[in-house]
PDB file of C-alpha atoms in Angstrom:
ATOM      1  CA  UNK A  95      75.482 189.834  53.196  1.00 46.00           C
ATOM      2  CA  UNK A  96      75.916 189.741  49.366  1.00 52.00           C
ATOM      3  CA  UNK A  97      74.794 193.309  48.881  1.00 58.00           C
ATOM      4  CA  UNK A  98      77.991 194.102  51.299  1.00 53.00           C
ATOM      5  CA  UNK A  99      80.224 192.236  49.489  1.00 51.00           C
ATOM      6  CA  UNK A 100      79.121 193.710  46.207  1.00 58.00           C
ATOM      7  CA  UNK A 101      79.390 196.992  47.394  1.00 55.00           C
ATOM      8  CA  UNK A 102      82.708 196.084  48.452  1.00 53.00           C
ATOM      9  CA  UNK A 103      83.278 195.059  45.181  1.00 57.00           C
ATOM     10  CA  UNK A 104      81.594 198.051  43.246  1.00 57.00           C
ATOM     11  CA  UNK A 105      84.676 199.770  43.700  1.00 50.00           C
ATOM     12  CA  UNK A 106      87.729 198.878  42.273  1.00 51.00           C
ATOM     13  CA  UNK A 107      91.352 198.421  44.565  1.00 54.00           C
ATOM     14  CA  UNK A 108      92.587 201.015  42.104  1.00 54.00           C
ATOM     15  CA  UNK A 109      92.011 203.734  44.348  1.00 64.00           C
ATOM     16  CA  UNK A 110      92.900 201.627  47.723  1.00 74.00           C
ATOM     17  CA  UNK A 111      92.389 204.702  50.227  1.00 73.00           C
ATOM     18  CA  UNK A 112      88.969 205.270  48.981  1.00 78.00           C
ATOM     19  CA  UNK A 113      88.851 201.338  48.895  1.00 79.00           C
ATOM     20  CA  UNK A 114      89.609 200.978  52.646  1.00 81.00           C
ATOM     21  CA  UNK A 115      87.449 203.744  53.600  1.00 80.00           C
ATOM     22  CA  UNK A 116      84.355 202.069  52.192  1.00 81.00           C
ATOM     23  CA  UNK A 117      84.790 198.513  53.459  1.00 85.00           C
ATOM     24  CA  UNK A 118      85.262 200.828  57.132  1.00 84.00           C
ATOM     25  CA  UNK A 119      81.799 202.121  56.649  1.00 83.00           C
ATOM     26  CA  UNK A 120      80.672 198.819  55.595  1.00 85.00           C
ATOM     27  CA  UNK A 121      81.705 197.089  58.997  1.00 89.00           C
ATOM     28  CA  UNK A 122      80.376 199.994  61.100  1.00 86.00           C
ATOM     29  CA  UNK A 123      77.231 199.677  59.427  1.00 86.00           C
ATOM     30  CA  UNK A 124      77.361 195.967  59.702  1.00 89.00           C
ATOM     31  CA  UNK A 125      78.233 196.785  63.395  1.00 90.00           C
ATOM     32  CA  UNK A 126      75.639 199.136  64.056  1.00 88.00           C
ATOM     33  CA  UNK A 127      73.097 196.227  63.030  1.00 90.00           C
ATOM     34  CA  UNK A 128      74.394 193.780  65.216  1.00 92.00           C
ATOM     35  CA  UNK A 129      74.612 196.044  68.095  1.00 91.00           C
ATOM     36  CA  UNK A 130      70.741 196.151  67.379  1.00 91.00           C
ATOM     37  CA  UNK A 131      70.066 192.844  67.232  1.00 92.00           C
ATOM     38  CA  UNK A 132      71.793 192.657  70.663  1.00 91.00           C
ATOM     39  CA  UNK A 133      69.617 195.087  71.847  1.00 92.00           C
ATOM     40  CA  UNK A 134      66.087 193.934  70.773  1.00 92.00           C
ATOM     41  CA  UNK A 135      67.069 190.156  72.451  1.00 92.00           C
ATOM     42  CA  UNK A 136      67.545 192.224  75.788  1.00 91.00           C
ATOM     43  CA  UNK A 137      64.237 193.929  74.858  1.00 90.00           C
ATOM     44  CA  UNK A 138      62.370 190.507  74.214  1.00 89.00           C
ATOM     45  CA  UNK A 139      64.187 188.781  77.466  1.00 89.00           C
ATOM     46  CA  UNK A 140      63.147 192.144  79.943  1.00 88.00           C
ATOM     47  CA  UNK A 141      59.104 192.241  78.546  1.00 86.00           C
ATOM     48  CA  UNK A 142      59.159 188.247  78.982  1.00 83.00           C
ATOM     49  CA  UNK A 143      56.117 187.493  81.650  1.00 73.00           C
ATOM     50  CA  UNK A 144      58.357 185.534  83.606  1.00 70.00           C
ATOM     51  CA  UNK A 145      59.620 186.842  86.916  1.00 65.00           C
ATOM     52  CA  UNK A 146      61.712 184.735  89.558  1.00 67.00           C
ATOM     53  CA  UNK A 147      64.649 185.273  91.258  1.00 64.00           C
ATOM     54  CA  UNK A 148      66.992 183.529  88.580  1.00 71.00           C
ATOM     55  CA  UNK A 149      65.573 185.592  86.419  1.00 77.00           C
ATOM     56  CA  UNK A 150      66.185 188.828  87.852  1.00 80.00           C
ATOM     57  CA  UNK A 151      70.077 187.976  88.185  1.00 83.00           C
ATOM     58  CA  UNK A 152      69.857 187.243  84.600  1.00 85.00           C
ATOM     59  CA  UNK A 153      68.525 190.697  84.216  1.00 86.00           C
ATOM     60  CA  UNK A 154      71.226 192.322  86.044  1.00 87.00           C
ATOM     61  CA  UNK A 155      73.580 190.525  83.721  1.00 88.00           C
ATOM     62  CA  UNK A 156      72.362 191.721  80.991  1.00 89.00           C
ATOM     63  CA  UNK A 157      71.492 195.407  81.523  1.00 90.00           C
ATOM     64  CA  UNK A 158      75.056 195.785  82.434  1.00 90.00           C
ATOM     65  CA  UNK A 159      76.208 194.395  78.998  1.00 91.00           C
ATOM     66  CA  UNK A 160      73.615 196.341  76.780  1.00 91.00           C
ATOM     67  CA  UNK A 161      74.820 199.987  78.851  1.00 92.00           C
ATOM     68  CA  UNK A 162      78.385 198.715  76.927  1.00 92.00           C
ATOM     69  CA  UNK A 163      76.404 198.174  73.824  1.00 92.00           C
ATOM     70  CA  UNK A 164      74.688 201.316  74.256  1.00 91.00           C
ATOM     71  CA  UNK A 165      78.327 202.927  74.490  1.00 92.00           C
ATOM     72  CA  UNK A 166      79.570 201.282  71.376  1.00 92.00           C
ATOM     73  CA  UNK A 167      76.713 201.848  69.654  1.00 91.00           C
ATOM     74  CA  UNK A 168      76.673 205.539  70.657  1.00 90.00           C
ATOM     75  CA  UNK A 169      80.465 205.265  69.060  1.00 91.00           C
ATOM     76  CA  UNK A 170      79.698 203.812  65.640  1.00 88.00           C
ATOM     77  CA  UNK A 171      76.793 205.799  65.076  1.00 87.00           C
ATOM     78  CA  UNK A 172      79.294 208.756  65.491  1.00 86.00           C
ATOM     79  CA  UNK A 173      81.698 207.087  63.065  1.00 85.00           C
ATOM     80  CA  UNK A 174      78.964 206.950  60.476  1.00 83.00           C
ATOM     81  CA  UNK A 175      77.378 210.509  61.137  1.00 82.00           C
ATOM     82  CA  UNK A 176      81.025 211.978  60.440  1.00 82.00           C
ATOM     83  CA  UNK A 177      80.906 210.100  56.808  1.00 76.00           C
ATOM     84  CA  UNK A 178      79.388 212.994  54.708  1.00 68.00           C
ATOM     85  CA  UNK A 179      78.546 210.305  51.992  1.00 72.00           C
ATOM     86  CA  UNK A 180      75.793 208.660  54.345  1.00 71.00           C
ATOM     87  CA  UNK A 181      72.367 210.152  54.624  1.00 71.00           C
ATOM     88  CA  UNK A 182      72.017 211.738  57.941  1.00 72.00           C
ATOM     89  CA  UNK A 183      68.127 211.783  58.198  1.00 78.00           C
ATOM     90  CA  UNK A 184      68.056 208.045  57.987  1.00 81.00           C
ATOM     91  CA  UNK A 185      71.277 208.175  60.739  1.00 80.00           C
ATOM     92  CA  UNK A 186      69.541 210.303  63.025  1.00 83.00           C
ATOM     93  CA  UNK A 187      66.123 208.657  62.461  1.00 85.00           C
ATOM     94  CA  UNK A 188      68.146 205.407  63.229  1.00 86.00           C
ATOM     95  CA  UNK A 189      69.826 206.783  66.886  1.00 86.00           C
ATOM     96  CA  UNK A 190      66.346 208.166  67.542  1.00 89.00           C
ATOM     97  CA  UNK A 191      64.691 204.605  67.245  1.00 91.00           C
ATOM     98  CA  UNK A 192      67.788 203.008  69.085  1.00 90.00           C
ATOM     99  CA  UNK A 193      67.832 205.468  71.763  1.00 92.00           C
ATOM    100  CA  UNK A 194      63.786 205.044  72.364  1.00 92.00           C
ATOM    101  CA  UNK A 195      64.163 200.865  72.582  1.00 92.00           C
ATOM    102  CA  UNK A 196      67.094 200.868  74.721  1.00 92.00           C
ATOM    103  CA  UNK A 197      65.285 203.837  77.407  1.00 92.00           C
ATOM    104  CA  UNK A 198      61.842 201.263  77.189  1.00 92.00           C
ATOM    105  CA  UNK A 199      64.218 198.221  78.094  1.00 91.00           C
ATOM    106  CA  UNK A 200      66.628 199.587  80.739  1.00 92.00           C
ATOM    107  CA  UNK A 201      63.716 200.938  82.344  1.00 91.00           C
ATOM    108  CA  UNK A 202      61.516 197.757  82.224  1.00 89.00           C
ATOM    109  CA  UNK A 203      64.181 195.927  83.398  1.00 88.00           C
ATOM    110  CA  UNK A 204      64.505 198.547  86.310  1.00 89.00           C
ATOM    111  CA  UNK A 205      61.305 197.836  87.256  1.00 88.00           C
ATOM    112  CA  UNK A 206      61.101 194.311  87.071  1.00 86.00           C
ATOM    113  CA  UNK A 207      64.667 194.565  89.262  1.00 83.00           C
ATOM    114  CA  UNK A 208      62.636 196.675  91.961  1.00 86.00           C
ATOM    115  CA  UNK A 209      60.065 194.380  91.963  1.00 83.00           C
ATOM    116  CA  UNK A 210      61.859 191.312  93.064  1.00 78.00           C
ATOM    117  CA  UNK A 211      63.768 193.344  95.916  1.00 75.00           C
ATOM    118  CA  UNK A 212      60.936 194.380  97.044  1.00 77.00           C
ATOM    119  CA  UNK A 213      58.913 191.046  97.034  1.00 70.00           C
ATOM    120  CA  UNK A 214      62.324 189.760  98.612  1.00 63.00           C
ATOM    121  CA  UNK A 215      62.422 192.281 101.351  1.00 61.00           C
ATOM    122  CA  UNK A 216      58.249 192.493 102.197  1.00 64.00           C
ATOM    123  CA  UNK A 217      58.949 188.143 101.835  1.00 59.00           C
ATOM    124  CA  UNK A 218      61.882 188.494 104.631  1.00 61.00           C
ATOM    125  CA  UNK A 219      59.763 190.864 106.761  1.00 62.00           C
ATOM    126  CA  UNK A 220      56.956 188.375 106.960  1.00 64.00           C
ATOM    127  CA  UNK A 221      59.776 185.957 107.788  1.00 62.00           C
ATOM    128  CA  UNK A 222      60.659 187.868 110.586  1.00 63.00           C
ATOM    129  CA  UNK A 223      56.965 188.946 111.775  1.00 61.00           C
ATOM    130  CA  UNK A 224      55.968 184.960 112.076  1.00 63.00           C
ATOM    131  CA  UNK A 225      59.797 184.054 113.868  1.00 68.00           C
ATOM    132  CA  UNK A 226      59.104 186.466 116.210  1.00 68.00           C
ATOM    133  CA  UNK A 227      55.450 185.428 116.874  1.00 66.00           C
ATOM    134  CA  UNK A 228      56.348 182.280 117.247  1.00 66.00           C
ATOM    135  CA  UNK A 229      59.076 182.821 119.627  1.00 64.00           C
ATOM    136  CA  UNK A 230      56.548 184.828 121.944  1.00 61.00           C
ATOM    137  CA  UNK A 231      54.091 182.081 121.798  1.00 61.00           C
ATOM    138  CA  UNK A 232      57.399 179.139 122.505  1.00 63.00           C
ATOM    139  CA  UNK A 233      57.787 181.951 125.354  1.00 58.00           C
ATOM    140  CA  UNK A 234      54.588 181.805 126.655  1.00 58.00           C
ATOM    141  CA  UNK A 235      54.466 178.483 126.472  1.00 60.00           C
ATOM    142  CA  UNK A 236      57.636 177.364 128.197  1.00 56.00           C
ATOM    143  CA  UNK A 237      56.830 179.510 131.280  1.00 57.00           C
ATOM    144  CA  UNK A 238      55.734 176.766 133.973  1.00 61.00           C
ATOM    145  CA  UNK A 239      52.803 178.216 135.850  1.00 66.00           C
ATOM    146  CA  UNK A 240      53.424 177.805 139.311  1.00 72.00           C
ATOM    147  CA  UNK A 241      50.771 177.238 141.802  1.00 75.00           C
ATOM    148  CA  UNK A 242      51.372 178.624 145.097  1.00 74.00           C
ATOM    149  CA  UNK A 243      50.122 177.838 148.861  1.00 77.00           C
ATOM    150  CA  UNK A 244      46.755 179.696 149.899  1.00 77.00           C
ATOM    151  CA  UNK A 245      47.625 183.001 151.961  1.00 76.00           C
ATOM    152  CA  UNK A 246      45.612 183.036 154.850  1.00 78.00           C
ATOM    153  CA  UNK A 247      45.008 186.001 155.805  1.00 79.00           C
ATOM    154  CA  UNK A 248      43.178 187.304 159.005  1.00 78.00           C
ATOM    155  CA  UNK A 249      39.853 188.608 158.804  1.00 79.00           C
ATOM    156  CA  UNK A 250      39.028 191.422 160.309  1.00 75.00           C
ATOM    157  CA  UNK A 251      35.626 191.588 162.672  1.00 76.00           C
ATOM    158  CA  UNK A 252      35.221 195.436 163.877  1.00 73.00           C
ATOM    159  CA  UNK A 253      35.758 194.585 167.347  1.00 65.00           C
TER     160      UNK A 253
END
């Protein structure tokens, strides 16, 4: 933080355009880090071993607030690319690394969304396999056997 504020400093309010347009790039670089330290915590939360149900809501949370950090971030990196004083390897080597984290986590967390739907849904067709089994066997059971009267019935001799 002291190496922003002396390079806020470095330049004197003399020239207060040139002023203002530095302590700009200075936020959206400031920005630009925070929006990845927002998006490695996602990354450490989403490859976490963990996985119940609680968990996976969590997830959903969160994978809908990093796609709006991936648009802001998207935005300042623009910002900072249009600066012609900033070094646009480093820039571009920056998006690049971004852009690779943030595919690895959305999709992880993708996954580990799948997962529990389908663990949910196979769990609630198992549910339903047993109900129904059991129901056929209350079925089975309930049904009274009756026992009926002998038939007698007439024998035939040949004659």
């Amino acid at each position: 933080m002291t190496s922003v504020v002396e390079a806020l400093n470095s330049k004197k309010k003399k020239n207060y355009p040139e002023y203002k347009e530095r302590r700009k790039m200075i936020r959206l670089i400031l920005r630009d880090g925070q929006l990845k330290g927002v998006l490695t915590r996602f990354w450490s939360y989403v490859s976490a071993d963990d996985s119940d149900v609680e968990q996976n809501e969590q997830i959903l949370l969160r994978k809908e607030k990093i796609e709006k950090v991936w648009q802001e971030f998207n935005q300042v990196q623009s910002e900072l690319e249009m600066d012609e004083q900033n070094d646009g390897d480093d820039l571009c080597n920056y998006r690049t690394e971004f852009k690779e984290v943030y595919f690895k986590a959305v999709a992880t967390a993708n996954k580990k969304i799948q997962y529990e739907q389908n663990s949910i849904r196979t769990s609630s067709q198992q549910d339903n396999y047993l109900k129904e089994e059991s129901s056929k066997k209350e079925a089975y059971k309930a049904t009274p056997f009756i026992k009926l009267a002998a038939l007698n019935i007439s024998i035939f001799s040949g004659l």
